[in-house]
Amino acid sequence: MLSGVLSFRSTRFACLLVAALSIAACARNPEETASLANASAATPGSQQDFVVNVGDRVWFQVDSAELTQQSIATLEKQAQWLRAYPQYSFTVEGHADERGTREYNIALGARRAQAVRDYLASRGVQAHRMRTISYGKERPVAVCNDISCWSQNRRSVTVLNASS
Amino acid sequence: MSEQNSPPPPLLNRRRLLALGAATAGTLAGLSPRLVGAQTKLTVTEGTIRPVPIALPDFVTGSGVPDPGLGRNITQIIASNLRRSGLFTPIDQKAYVEQITDINRQPRFNDWKSIGADALVTGRLDRQGNGNVAAQFRLWDVVGGGHLHAQQTSTSPDNYRRLAHIISDQIYQRLTGEMGYFDTRIVFIDESGARNQRTKRLAIMDQDGANVRYLTRGDDLVLTPRFSPSTQEITYMSYGQGQPRVFLLNIETGQREVVGNFPGMTFAPRFSHDGQRVILSLQQGGNSNIFVMDLRSRTTTKLTDTAAIDTAPSYSPDGGRICFESDRGGRQQIYVMGGNGGPANRISFGEGSYSTPVWSPRGDYIAFTKQGGGRFAIGIMKPDGSGERILTDGFHNEGPTWAPNGRVLMFFRDPGGNAGPQLFTVDVTGRNEQRIPTPSFGSDPAWSPLLR
């Protein structure tokens, strides 16, 4: 993963990666912090297992829907897990940060969700289990006026349906 | 609502026209021919607009009118409309010398001249047999000593704000030569709650922020409402039933329907200027293209076909052209194509990216959001891309909408963080910026046509 860091030229992205690696510190939601601390306690095959031990989200660069090396590593783990637990159907949510206009961000979020969906499909996850939705900039997870928040909001989240 | 117009009397005298010319001709392109002709001797100086000093004594209130304060209320609404336009300065009533009791008698012009008024508005309210309130008003040229305009309008007493807006439009139009825009409404998104779990409701209000009414309850995420230019309908995006889609809503009957039967998310809707078509984006996979649906025949037509994000389409007033944003060349830029699609020409070439283009109802400008250097600006350019002018710039300004006279824009400004967006207007000179009050945070404003 560190070699991945070195290959990114953009300082912006380095910030993003730092934010991603230290998400517990950035999380504004105390529950989120707590769940990350209890990582190993999750039952294998549970939703918590997926969120905590696999990672339910990947992050994107500004105005981009390209999967980074880090994203691909996470999605590889997601695909393995989703193949192992075929009872789950799920939604891939695409999101954008607040630094774009509304309509464009809706389309950009959709593009990001599609990139994740296509990758999971290419790794053997059945298409009928997946749906995508874009929230544009409507559902940020981190709220502040700098890159530390925006980089967390440019994301795609794989959301398992309650009990499939 | 009934109206009786007097035949148009002559415009204000030359001195006044010169001042108004300075207010509008100095910086605006599409000035009315009468004003242009009148101000040929004027040397327009760069710099400040000189607003027209105008006196607005309280309307005389007849004894049958249920609320004796109605005359004052109406006068205050007119004064605040005119002040907000940036083209008029209402004179403090405390300075007035003459007390107006009979609006049919010629006022003592010297009394109004002595307090610096260039124009005077007098009016009277009376109760009609059917219980309605009738407003008569007269507009006087104080400097030239003449009568400019008279009109009578009537409405039910609880609808008195509209009387004030209609009269404001008459004054504005008579003194500037431009159509007014006060008897209009704004549909917008009311936002409440924390930033990461905002509740968004469709809301409608008068252009001055009064009479707010909610059109949805906040259960579903709703975005980008747009007014029909010709009917009491709006089109907007809602996350209601699973797939986000574009809807039509009749604001009088409350009737709601999905626009078209598209195989994916639809968004960024806008009416054609005749109100007969809705143009929007359809998302298919990672790809967004522009479609139009004819509301009568229900047929849909694909207008762009690229692997890019093509969105935010807006028709020219004659329907012959469409402006939209696309990242087909890299970043978002503004393009113009024919009304039936076909080849598109890029028209935005400044530094940064451009989005949310909106064609002026007069056809002379395209307004946009411009992004660059970590800032978001609202600007206008001519449809060929020339004459770009930034009207307001800052951390985050977005989503311009035109007043029906094409001379004022509304947009939202978001300070970011845990605060939220608010609505503002700015005129096409960029000099007169005003905040429009909303009960909570407000975004995605869209201006209605004139109500009449």
XYZ file of C-alpha atoms in Angstrom:
616
model
C 0.000 0.000 0.000
C 2.890 2.385 0.712
C 4.285 1.826 -2.752
C 0.901 3.029 -3.919
C 1.458 6.271 -2.062
C 4.746 6.866 -3.802
C 3.232 6.524 -7.233
C 0.765 9.347 -6.693
C 2.150 12.613 -7.910
C -0.618 14.802 -6.605
C -0.102 16.157 -3.115
C -3.859 16.405 -3.004
C -4.120 12.678 -3.311
C -1.476 12.099 -0.664
C -3.758 14.063 1.685
C -6.658 11.917 0.605
C -4.774 8.752 1.394
C -3.715 10.048 4.791
C -7.333 10.870 5.455
C -8.380 7.432 4.336
C -5.835 5.630 6.475
C -6.698 7.612 9.558
C -10.429 7.681 9.095
C -11.121 6.836 12.723
C -9.442 10.070 13.735
C -11.436 12.022 11.167
C -14.781 10.452 11.843
C -17.225 12.984 13.195
C -19.593 10.281 14.312
C -18.712 8.679 17.669
C -20.483 5.425 16.735
C -18.323 5.122 13.680
C -15.206 5.509 15.793
C -16.454 2.914 18.240
C -17.268 0.389 15.523
C -13.791 0.769 14.058
C -12.269 0.130 17.454
C -14.254 -3.123 17.751
C -13.092 -4.304 14.377
C -12.153 -7.866 15.182
C -15.327 -8.515 17.174
C -17.541 -8.716 14.062
C -19.127 -12.078 13.188
C -17.772 -13.375 9.866
C -20.341 -12.867 7.117
C -22.170 -10.132 9.019
C -22.707 -6.636 7.729
C -20.346 -5.383 10.419
C -17.729 -7.843 9.184
C -18.029 -6.347 5.699
C -17.811 -2.740 6.866
C -15.026 -3.220 9.380
C -12.840 -6.022 8.050
C -13.302 -5.605 4.309
C -14.014 -1.891 3.965
C -17.294 -0.714 2.455
C -15.939 2.339 0.634
C -13.329 3.576 -1.804
C -12.223 7.130 -2.519
C -11.679 9.086 -5.716
C -9.575 11.975 -6.951
C -11.128 15.341 -7.847
C -13.515 15.115 -10.846
C -12.441 11.517 -11.431
C -14.129 8.117 -11.422
C -10.890 6.219 -11.963
C -10.133 3.461 -9.488
C -6.818 3.970 -7.705
C -4.507 1.142 -6.678
C -5.839 1.449 -3.172
C -9.450 1.309 -4.367
C -8.747 -1.760 -6.460
C -7.206 -3.484 -3.441
C -10.339 -2.751 -1.395
C -12.687 -3.812 -4.187
C -10.738 -7.045 -4.611
C -11.489 -7.819 -0.947
C -15.122 -6.759 -1.434
C -15.485 -9.093 -4.421
C -14.019 -12.018 -2.473
C -16.346 -11.381 0.451
C -19.415 -10.887 -1.757
C -18.673 -14.145 -3.590
C -18.339 -15.921 -0.253
C -21.669 -14.598 1.012
C -23.979 -14.750 -2.008
C -27.109 -14.203 0.115
C -26.473 -10.449 0.068
C -27.720 -8.106 -2.580
C -26.354 -4.586 -2.337
C -26.384 -1.001 -3.587
C -23.301 0.844 -4.777
C -23.714 4.511 -3.786
C -21.704 7.116 -5.673
C -20.920 10.428 -3.978
C -19.139 13.659 -4.838
C -17.593 16.335 -2.652
C -19.242 19.756 -2.235
C -16.803 21.519 -4.581
C -18.823 21.060 -7.732
C -22.202 22.137 -9.069
C -25.252 20.036 -8.289
C -26.096 18.496 -11.669
C -22.500 17.636 -12.538
C -22.000 16.018 -9.139
C -25.060 13.837 -9.628
C -23.582 12.555 -12.896
C -20.097 12.226 -11.375
C -21.450 10.177 -8.450
C -23.223 7.910 -10.937
C -20.008 7.483 -12.897
C -18.151 6.496 -9.715
C -20.813 3.986 -8.684
C -20.699 2.508 -12.180
C -16.890 2.146 -12.045
C -17.193 0.165 -8.805
C -20.066 -1.920 -10.126
C -18.148 -2.748 -13.307
C -15.088 -3.760 -11.296
C -17.062 -6.042 -8.970
C -18.808 -7.600 -11.980
C -15.432 -8.224 -13.614
C -14.405 -10.077 -10.445
C -17.305 -12.483 -10.644
C -19.968 -10.745 -8.557
C -23.318 -11.380 -10.241
C -24.880 -8.342 -11.861
C -28.396 -9.093 -10.575
C -27.211 -8.600 -6.964
C -26.080 -5.040 -7.631
C -27.827 -1.740 -8.124
C -26.293 1.711 -8.260
C -27.473 5.123 -7.098
C -25.856 8.541 -7.122
C -26.301 11.056 -4.332
C -24.105 13.712 -5.918
C -23.000 16.078 -3.156
C -26.141 15.520 -1.058
C -24.770 13.109 1.550
C -21.327 14.154 2.797
C -19.808 12.078 5.626
C -17.315 14.704 6.703
C -18.260 18.351 7.143
C -15.632 21.070 7.034
C -14.237 23.546 4.520
C -11.039 21.857 3.495
C -9.500 18.961 1.675
C -9.537 16.695 4.737
C -13.312 16.508 4.475
C -13.750 16.805 0.706
C -11.419 13.858 0.121
C -13.552 11.648 2.409
C -16.725 12.684 0.602
C -15.516 11.737 -2.908
C -16.428 8.133 -2.404
C -18.359 5.091 -3.377
C -19.979 3.029 -0.639
C -21.088 -0.586 -1.046
C -24.220 -0.889 1.086
C -25.494 -4.405 1.836
C -29.244 -4.817 1.882
C -30.575 -5.539 5.366
C -31.203 -9.294 5.283
C -31.127 -10.856 1.901
C -57.573 40.485 -10.371
C -58.742 43.160 -12.810
C -56.806 45.965 -14.360
C -57.582 49.130 -16.225
C -54.739 50.893 -17.914
C -54.736 54.550 -18.817
C -53.328 55.370 -22.263
C -49.558 55.670 -22.015
C -48.587 59.257 -21.223
C -45.145 60.571 -22.146
C -42.132 59.250 -20.352
C -40.253 61.183 -17.738
C -38.510 64.333 -18.846
C -35.064 64.318 -20.304
C -33.159 65.010 -17.081
C -34.700 61.970 -15.438
C -34.131 59.863 -18.494
C -30.494 60.786 -18.392
C -30.198 59.537 -14.840
C -32.014 56.325 -15.691
C -29.888 56.003 -18.779
C -26.867 56.132 -16.543
C -28.417 53.468 -14.398
C -29.060 51.073 -17.223
C -27.516 52.122 -20.531
C -24.040 52.549 -19.146
C -23.589 48.858 -18.648
C -26.477 47.023 -20.256
C -26.577 45.952 -23.841
C -30.257 45.541 -24.677
C -31.701 48.888 -23.688
C -35.141 49.920 -24.819
C -34.975 52.074 -27.959
C -36.885 54.949 -26.354
C -34.330 55.329 -23.619
C -31.446 55.001 -26.006
C -32.876 57.760 -28.159
C -33.482 59.985 -25.173
C -30.017 59.763 -23.751
C -27.951 60.515 -26.827
C -26.422 63.654 -25.286
C -25.465 61.834 -22.132
C -21.847 61.110 -21.375
C -22.131 57.932 -19.438
C -19.592 57.868 -16.674
C -18.167 54.640 -15.443
C -18.947 53.928 -11.847
C -21.883 54.349 -9.604
C -25.489 54.083 -10.586
C -27.522 57.031 -9.408
C -30.790 55.605 -8.141
C -33.891 57.706 -8.812
C -35.204 59.457 -5.681
C -38.893 58.591 -5.433
C -41.537 59.674 -2.901
C -44.148 57.129 -1.779
C -46.647 58.582 0.691
C -48.958 55.985 2.263
C -51.912 55.138 0.046
C -55.074 56.913 1.151
C -57.326 54.268 2.690
C -61.087 54.651 2.131
C -63.384 54.110 5.112
C -64.830 50.826 3.748
C -61.454 49.068 3.706
C -61.420 46.477 6.518
C -57.839 47.139 7.648
C -56.957 50.857 7.974
C -53.244 49.878 7.935
C -53.526 48.368 4.453
C -52.510 51.592 2.674
C -49.308 51.768 4.667
C -48.532 48.062 4.148
C -48.913 48.340 0.404
C -46.760 51.461 0.210
C -44.023 49.762 2.231
C -43.998 46.688 -0.026
C -43.713 48.931 -3.118
C -40.912 50.958 -1.520
C -38.990 47.855 -0.586
C -39.374 46.335 -4.073
C -38.100 49.528 -5.703
C -35.223 49.895 -3.245
C -34.131 46.286 -3.773
C -33.974 46.834 -7.539
C -31.094 49.239 -6.941
C -32.585 51.721 -9.430
C -34.658 53.746 -6.942
C -34.156 55.401 -3.583
C -37.447 55.836 -1.720
C -37.331 59.092 0.254
C -37.992 58.916 4.007
C -41.630 59.790 4.648
C -40.636 62.056 7.560
C -39.277 64.546 5.031
C -42.571 64.930 3.155
C -44.111 68.417 3.156
C -47.419 67.902 1.374
C -49.913 65.444 2.808
C -51.783 63.630 0.034
C -55.506 63.269 0.706
C -56.963 63.377 -2.819
C -55.039 61.503 -5.477
C -56.994 63.082 -8.288
C -55.751 66.572 -7.486
C -52.390 67.594 -8.904
C -49.751 67.447 -6.159
C -47.775 70.571 -5.215
C -44.703 69.679 -7.250
C -42.541 72.266 -5.522
C -43.129 70.580 -2.160
C -41.827 67.292 -3.614
C -38.995 68.994 -5.503
C -37.858 70.593 -2.266
C -37.220 67.199 -0.687
C -35.292 65.958 -3.711
C -37.929 63.693 -5.234
C -37.793 63.097 -8.988
C -40.924 60.944 -9.044
C -43.983 60.644 -6.820
C -46.442 57.773 -6.395
C -49.868 58.459 -4.915
C -52.615 55.945 -4.386
C -55.932 55.138 -2.819
C -57.633 51.952 -1.608
C -61.402 51.442 -1.640
C -63.709 48.581 -0.818
C -65.704 47.310 -3.770
C -69.238 45.895 -3.690
C -67.974 42.306 -3.900
C -65.686 42.785 -0.867
C -62.539 43.161 -2.951
C -60.107 45.995 -2.406
C -59.431 48.277 -5.366
C -56.173 50.203 -5.589
C -55.870 53.267 -7.792
C -52.475 54.799 -8.200
C -50.851 57.674 -10.036
C -47.245 58.181 -11.003
C -46.066 61.789 -11.238
C -43.000 63.377 -12.812
C -42.013 65.840 -10.104
C -39.241 67.538 -12.048
C -41.255 68.070 -15.218
C -44.450 68.673 -13.288
C -46.606 66.103 -15.094
C -48.738 63.020 -14.782
C -47.136 59.851 -16.137
C -49.365 56.929 -15.401
C -52.575 55.837 -13.724
C -53.977 52.402 -13.102
C -56.613 50.621 -11.085
C -56.230 47.040 -9.870
C -58.353 45.038 -7.482
C -58.063 41.865 -5.457
C -59.381 40.159 -2.347
C -58.062 41.849 0.835
C -55.891 38.853 1.878
C -54.083 39.047 -1.448
C -52.967 42.641 -0.999
C -49.268 41.911 -1.466
C -49.978 41.150 -5.113
C -51.556 44.588 -5.545
C -48.310 46.082 -4.288
C -46.220 43.934 -6.628
C -48.355 44.761 -9.673
C -48.101 48.483 -8.900
C -44.325 48.113 -8.369
C -44.043 46.526 -11.804
C -45.973 49.424 -13.383
C -43.702 52.006 -11.761
C -40.541 50.114 -12.689
C -41.668 49.632 -16.263
C -42.833 53.241 -16.732
C -39.608 54.713 -15.359
C -36.990 52.321 -16.760
C -38.582 51.133 -20.004
C -37.878 47.527 -18.880
C -40.513 44.964 -17.910
C -40.962 44.592 -14.159
C -40.385 41.370 -12.234
C -42.028 41.928 -8.842
C -45.301 40.068 -9.420
C -43.468 36.753 -9.564
C -42.692 33.783 -7.373
C -39.656 31.680 -6.586
C -39.621 27.924 -6.222
C -36.623 26.731 -4.210
C -35.292 23.997 -1.935
C -35.784 24.604 1.780
C -32.941 22.958 3.704
C -32.880 22.091 7.389
C -30.890 19.826 9.689
C -27.190 18.998 9.851
C -25.193 19.094 6.634
C -24.673 15.327 6.484
C -28.387 14.555 6.933
C -30.176 17.518 5.386
C -33.912 17.480 4.989
C -34.850 19.104 1.694
C -38.330 20.317 0.884
C -39.753 21.887 -2.226
C -40.987 25.376 -1.327
C -42.508 28.349 -3.095
C -42.621 32.015 -2.113
C -43.083 35.506 -3.527
C -39.945 37.041 -5.078
C -39.423 39.142 -1.928
C -39.467 36.103 0.376
C -43.055 36.513 1.625
C -45.795 33.838 1.624
C -43.582 30.757 1.890
C -45.473 27.530 1.236
C -44.080 23.975 1.265
C -44.884 21.654 -1.623
C -43.294 18.464 -0.235
C -42.934 17.205 3.340
C -39.238 16.384 3.376
C -39.530 12.574 3.322
C -37.789 12.410 -0.044
C -34.681 14.187 -1.221
C -35.723 16.767 -3.837
C -33.446 18.907 -6.036
C -33.356 21.478 -8.862
C -36.984 22.638 -9.229
C -37.663 24.721 -12.385
C -40.714 26.780 -13.300
C -42.679 26.397 -16.475
C -42.529 29.734 -18.322
C -46.186 29.408 -19.331
C -48.121 27.196 -16.890
C -48.457 26.728 -13.134
C -46.174 23.714 -13.261
C -42.724 22.934 -11.983
C -40.336 20.153 -12.874
C -37.818 18.811 -10.349
C -35.761 15.788 -9.364
C -36.907 13.513 -6.534
C -35.401 10.448 -4.881
C -38.911 9.326 -3.974
C -39.512 5.875 -5.366
C -36.117 4.161 -5.412
C -34.727 5.410 -8.685
C -34.171 9.170 -8.660
C -36.322 10.715 -11.364
C -37.616 13.926 -12.854
C -41.187 14.798 -11.903
C -43.807 17.324 -12.976
C -45.923 19.012 -10.315
C -48.946 21.204 -10.899
C -48.702 23.720 -8.058
C -52.393 24.571 -8.176
C -53.875 21.062 -8.228
C -50.992 19.265 -6.494
C -51.034 16.653 -9.251
C -47.672 14.944 -9.688
C -46.280 12.645 -12.388
C -43.022 11.126 -13.549
C -41.610 12.667 -16.715
C -41.261 9.927 -19.315
C -40.392 6.277 -18.960
C -36.616 6.381 -19.002
C -34.402 3.336 -18.322
C -32.282 5.044 -15.645
C -31.868 8.070 -13.420
C -33.156 11.329 -14.930
C -32.024 14.710 -13.600
C -31.318 18.375 -14.440
C -34.754 19.106 -15.961
C -35.837 22.405 -17.496
C -38.844 23.528 -19.521
C -38.672 24.930 -23.019
C -39.841 28.561 -23.122
C -43.243 27.557 -24.511
C -43.675 25.131 -21.598
C -44.448 22.249 -23.970
C -41.234 20.290 -23.579
C -38.987 19.182 -20.737
C -35.301 18.788 -21.485
C -33.230 16.692 -19.063
C -30.292 14.331 -18.579
C -30.544 10.565 -18.553
C -27.846 8.568 -16.778
C -26.979 5.229 -18.376
C -24.000 3.505 -16.825
C -21.253 6.059 -16.417
C -22.654 8.178 -19.152
C -25.072 11.125 -19.105
C -26.844 12.325 -22.260
C -29.473 14.970 -22.965
C -33.027 14.048 -23.937
C -36.190 16.031 -24.553
C -39.743 14.946 -23.914
C -42.693 16.546 -25.662
C -45.362 16.869 -22.977
C -48.250 16.593 -25.447
C -47.168 13.661 -27.612
C -45.076 12.074 -24.785
C -42.376 11.270 -27.304
C -38.748 11.433 -26.204
C -35.775 12.320 -28.370
C -32.083 11.826 -27.645
C -30.161 15.033 -28.323
C -26.572 14.193 -27.359
C -24.712 10.902 -27.673
C -21.257 11.012 -26.130
C -19.332 9.146 -23.439
C -19.122 12.425 -21.508
C -21.238 14.017 -18.788
C -23.656 16.159 -20.818
C -26.093 17.914 -18.487
C -27.814 21.127 -17.327
C -29.490 21.869 -20.695
C -31.375 25.139 -21.264
C -33.285 26.266 -24.389
C -32.922 29.636 -26.068
C -36.211 31.603 -25.898
C -37.158 30.690 -29.499
C -36.309 27.026 -28.883
C -33.866 27.070 -31.789
C -30.763 26.447 -29.682
C -29.777 24.654 -26.473
C -26.918 25.500 -24.144
C -25.587 22.787 -21.829
C -22.490 21.747 -19.910
C -20.211 18.894 -20.881
C -16.852 17.467 -19.843
C -16.294 16.027 -23.340
C -13.161 18.180 -23.637
C -11.856 17.430 -20.134
C -13.384 19.814 -17.591
C -16.971 21.055 -17.590
C -17.504 23.737 -20.245
C -20.528 25.360 -21.866
C -21.610 24.239 -25.336
C -24.387 25.379 -27.669
C -26.168 23.072 -30.133
C -29.291 23.278 -32.274
C -32.746 22.830 -30.791
C -32.872 19.307 -32.246
C -29.341 18.356 -31.207
C -26.550 17.940 -33.749
C -23.064 19.402 -33.602
C -22.219 21.493 -30.527
C -19.854 24.446 -30.265
C -17.951 25.198 -27.098
C -18.525 28.827 -26.051
C -16.713 29.084 -22.674
C -12.974 29.610 -22.900
C -11.946 31.395 -19.711
C -9.740 29.841 -17.088
C -11.481 27.242 -14.934
C -14.635 25.251 -15.549
C -18.151 26.407 -16.392
C -21.468 24.811 -15.533
C -25.239 25.373 -15.001
C -25.746 27.529 -18.125
C -29.158 29.237 -18.293
C -30.396 31.134 -21.319
C -31.893 34.540 -20.507
C -35.609 34.868 -21.319
C -34.570 37.825 -23.517
C -32.047 35.714 -25.369
C -29.176 38.161 -24.958
C -27.118 36.361 -22.287
C -26.319 32.949 -20.879
C -25.756 32.920 -17.104
C -23.449 30.314 -15.559
C -21.508 29.122 -12.531
C -17.735 29.394 -12.982
C -15.275 27.433 -10.896
C -11.600 28.108 -10.520
C -8.890 28.690 -7.967
C -11.074 27.261 -5.221
C -13.817 29.828 -5.892
C -17.302 29.709 -7.396
C -18.583 32.734 -9.325
C -21.833 33.658 -11.062
C -21.395 35.289 -14.461
C -22.999 36.013 -17.802
C -21.781 35.819 -21.393
C -23.349 36.383 -24.782
C -24.609 33.235 -26.549
C -21.525 33.285 -28.795
C -19.297 33.209 -25.702
C -18.132 36.814 -25.962
C -18.497 39.544 -23.367
C -18.050 37.357 -20.287
C -18.736 39.278 -17.084
C -18.435 37.943 -13.530
C -21.237 39.338 -11.336
C -20.311 37.859 -7.976
C -17.447 35.705 -6.787
C -16.596 33.905 -3.559
C -16.209 30.583 -1.764
C -19.338 29.049 -3.276
C -21.983 30.701 -5.475
C -24.080 28.432 -7.669
C -27.143 27.932 -9.817
C -28.305 31.238 -11.391
C -31.941 31.733 -12.455
C -33.268 34.687 -14.481
C -36.005 37.090 -13.499
C -38.530 37.191 -16.381
C -37.194 40.577 -17.527
C -33.695 39.145 -18.004
C -32.125 41.923 -15.946
C -31.797 40.293 -12.508
C -30.504 36.883 -11.445
C -31.091 34.867 -8.314
C -28.604 32.242 -7.106
C -27.518 30.530 -3.885
C -24.427 31.125 -1.815
C -23.103 28.470 0.540
C -20.495 29.314 3.180
C -19.797 25.581 3.624
C -19.102 23.748 6.867
C -22.096 23.259 9.091
C -23.783 26.450 7.867
C -26.042 26.325 4.841
C -26.927 28.119 1.635
C -28.928 31.329 1.297
C -30.573 33.024 -1.670
C -29.322 36.237 -3.262
C -30.164 38.395 -6.245
C -27.723 40.348 -8.378
C -28.451 42.559 -11.374
C -26.642 42.113 -14.697
C -24.283 44.970 -13.860
C -23.096 43.003 -10.819
C -23.438 46.140 -8.689
C -26.605 45.465 -6.781
C -26.581 42.338 -4.674
C -29.398 41.584 -2.203
C -30.140 38.700 0.113
C -33.638 37.232 -0.142
C -34.823 36.002 3.261
C -35.947 32.366 3.659
C -37.205 30.642 6.846
C -34.293 28.197 6.892
C -31.423 27.526 4.481
C -32.396 27.827 0.817
C -30.880 26.601 -2.460
C -31.708 25.858 -6.129
C -33.970 28.890 -6.700
C -36.018 29.159 -9.900
C -37.874 32.293 -10.924
C -41.441 32.122 -12.233
C -42.703 34.120 -15.186
C -44.841 37.196 -14.434
C -48.042 35.933 -12.813
C -50.483 37.872 -14.977
